[in-house]
Amino acid sequence: MMERDFFEQVWEIVRQIPRGSVTTYGHIAAALGTRSAARTVGWALNAVAGRTDIPAHRVVNRCGELSGRYHFGTPTLMRELLEAEGVTFDGDRVRLDVHLWIPPVR
DNA sequence: CTATTGACCTTCT
DNA sequence: GAGAAGGCCAATA
């Protein structure tokens, strides 16, 4: 498998997230082989923050909290986008039990 | 060029 | 069970 840049790998996985589902940094990092590189995953998303090609709003932390909501421009934009896709929320957290999507193991 | 931080998670103590 | 530290990759100061 051609291991491109760490960023592109993250983007490719995030791009494959089905609409109405969310995933976590840990799962993405684990899918890439490095489960501890969750921090770098955040950087990859930050590099595409504002792009529609990659739904970074579908990526949440392990607790289901929208940790990077302040990186979107408006703190509520992330939640608005998810709600618009049919994602349900439990208070300020996403229902991972319902919308948790696990990326393909590579 | 070195040091620190950053949308985090896992494991040890 | 709770707290602290380590680890990963990249960007910024």
Tab-separated table of C-alpha atoms (C1' of nucleotides) in Angstrom:
chain	number	residue	atom	x	y	z
A	1	MET	CA	0.000	0.000	0.000
A	2	MET	CA	1.379	3.336	-0.919
A	3	GLU	CA	1.776	5.239	2.269
A	4	ARG	CA	1.349	8.791	1.260
A	5	ASP	CA	1.493	11.698	3.627
A	6	PHE	CA	-0.092	11.150	6.976
A	7	PHE	CA	-2.489	13.960	6.188
A	8	GLU	CA	-3.744	12.448	2.962
A	9	GLN	CA	-4.416	9.183	4.705
A	10	VAL	CA	-6.519	10.941	7.297
A	11	TRP	CA	-8.364	12.914	4.650
A	12	GLU	CA	-9.088	9.764	2.694
A	13	ILE	CA	-10.658	8.102	5.696
A	14	VAL	CA	-12.646	11.163	6.711
A	15	ARG	CA	-13.826	11.480	3.138
A	16	GLN	CA	-15.215	7.944	3.343
A	17	ILE	CA	-17.326	8.697	6.381
A	18	PRO	CA	-20.955	8.071	5.403
A	19	ARG	CA	-23.379	10.955	5.828
A	20	GLY	CA	-25.064	10.915	9.190
A	21	SER	CA	-22.214	9.119	10.914
A	22	VAL	CA	-19.223	10.246	12.910
A	23	THR	CA	-15.888	8.786	13.865
A	24	THR	CA	-13.227	9.468	16.438
A	25	TYR	CA	-9.578	10.470	16.236
A	26	GLY	CA	-8.498	7.292	17.933
A	27	HIS	CA	-10.221	5.096	15.370
A	28	ILE	CA	-8.711	7.004	12.499
A	29	ALA	CA	-5.264	6.847	14.016
A	30	ALA	CA	-5.742	3.162	14.747
A	31	ALA	CA	-6.849	2.552	11.167
A	32	LEU	CA	-3.633	4.168	9.983
A	33	GLY	CA	-1.620	1.940	12.264
A	34	THR	CA	-0.668	4.579	14.798
A	35	ARG	CA	-3.292	4.704	17.497
A	36	SER	CA	-1.267	7.259	19.405
A	37	ALA	CA	-1.117	9.720	16.561
A	38	ALA	CA	-4.555	11.051	17.318
A	39	ARG	CA	-3.067	14.526	17.834
A	40	THR	CA	-1.682	14.579	14.344
A	41	VAL	CA	-5.106	13.643	13.047
A	42	GLY	CA	-6.387	16.881	14.505
A	43	TRP	CA	-3.730	18.768	12.568
A	44	ALA	CA	-4.762	17.059	9.358
A	45	LEU	CA	-8.320	18.193	9.890
A	46	ASN	CA	-7.203	21.673	10.789
A	47	ALA	CA	-5.422	21.829	7.457
A	48	VAL	CA	-8.746	21.197	5.723
A	49	ALA	CA	-10.931	23.196	8.092
A	50	GLY	CA	-13.311	25.147	5.906
A	51	ARG	CA	-13.191	22.724	2.997
A	52	THR	CA	-16.299	20.891	1.868
A	53	ASP	CA	-14.263	18.104	0.293
A	54	ILE	CA	-13.487	16.722	3.694
A	55	PRO	CA	-16.235	16.667	6.347
A	56	ALA	CA	-14.045	17.415	9.325
A	57	HIS	CA	-17.162	18.107	11.354
A	58	ARG	CA	-17.847	14.385	11.354
A	59	VAL	CA	-14.757	13.753	13.425
A	60	VAL	CA	-15.114	14.010	17.165
A	61	ASN	CA	-13.027	13.026	20.130
A	62	ARG	CA	-13.275	9.797	22.080
A	63	CYS	CA	-16.041	11.112	24.336
A	64	GLY	CA	-18.119	12.253	21.379
A	65	GLU	CA	-17.561	15.894	22.213
A	66	LEU	CA	-17.040	18.438	19.467
A	67	SER	CA	-13.604	19.405	20.612
A	68	GLY	CA	-12.739	21.374	17.500
A	69	ARG	CA	-15.950	23.296	17.200
A	70	TYR	CA	-14.080	26.556	17.752
A	71	HIS	CA	-11.938	25.881	14.716
A	72	PHE	CA	-14.846	26.089	12.331
A	73	GLY	CA	-15.516	29.775	12.501
A	74	THR	CA	-18.626	29.512	14.605
A	75	PRO	CA	-18.813	27.292	17.702
A	76	THR	CA	-22.223	26.043	16.655
A	77	LEU	CA	-21.445	25.427	13.007
A	78	MET	CA	-20.139	21.941	13.699
A	79	ARG	CA	-23.252	20.929	15.556
A	80	GLU	CA	-25.460	22.516	12.965
A	81	LEU	CA	-23.821	20.543	10.180
A	82	LEU	CA	-24.130	17.275	12.048
A	83	GLU	CA	-27.736	17.914	12.938
A	84	ALA	CA	-28.414	18.776	9.322
A	85	GLU	CA	-27.114	15.344	8.378
A	86	GLY	CA	-29.370	13.577	10.813
A	87	VAL	CA	-26.912	13.100	13.630
A	88	THR	CA	-28.530	13.133	17.033
A	89	PHE	CA	-26.946	14.733	20.065
A	90	ASP	CA	-27.036	13.874	23.701
A	91	GLY	CA	-26.615	17.234	25.338
A	92	ASP	CA	-23.291	18.544	24.002
A	93	ARG	CA	-22.136	15.117	22.959
A	94	VAL	CA	-22.787	13.012	19.883
A	95	ARG	CA	-24.501	9.681	20.294
A	96	LEU	CA	-21.595	7.477	19.376
A	97	ASP	CA	-23.739	4.475	20.208
A	98	VAL	CA	-25.873	5.360	17.209
A	99	HIS	CA	-23.645	7.246	14.761
A	100	LEU	CA	-20.242	5.827	15.550
A	101	TRP	CA	-18.693	4.780	12.257
A	102	ILE	CA	-15.526	2.732	12.247
A	103	PRO	CA	-13.161	3.291	9.295
A	104	PRO	CA	-11.932	0.335	7.217
A	105	VAL	CA	-8.922	-1.301	8.760
A	106	ARG	CA	-5.913	-0.707	6.609
B	1	DC	C1'	17.803	25.192	13.931
B	2	DT	C1'	15.639	24.033	18.713
B	3	DA	C1'	11.715	24.218	21.635
B	4	DT	C1'	6.785	24.279	22.430
B	5	DT	C1'	2.154	23.557	21.323
B	6	DG	C1'	-1.783	21.391	19.185
B	7	DA	C1'	-9.259	19.461	17.104
B	8	DC	C1'	-5.916	13.318	21.225
B	9	DC	C1'	-5.434	8.558	22.955
B	10	DT	C1'	-3.200	4.742	25.555
B	11	DT	C1'	-0.826	2.853	29.330
B	12	DC	C1'	1.599	2.888	33.691
B	13	DT	C1'	1.717	4.214	38.667
C	1	DG	C1'	-10.666	3.934	40.542
C	2	DA	C1'	-8.076	8.195	39.774
C	3	DG	C1'	-3.967	10.760	38.370
C	4	DA	C1'	0.183	11.471	35.728
C	5	DA	C1'	3.217	10.654	31.893
C	6	DG	C1'	4.384	9.183	27.276
C	7	DG	C1'	3.849	8.989	22.424
C	8	DC	C1'	2.728	10.283	17.583
C	9	DC	C1'	3.397	13.969	13.337
C	10	DA	C1'	3.421	18.609	11.917
C	11	DA	C1'	3.322	23.630	12.351
C	12	DT	C1'	4.556	27.886	14.637
C	13	DA	C1'	7.440	31.025	17.679
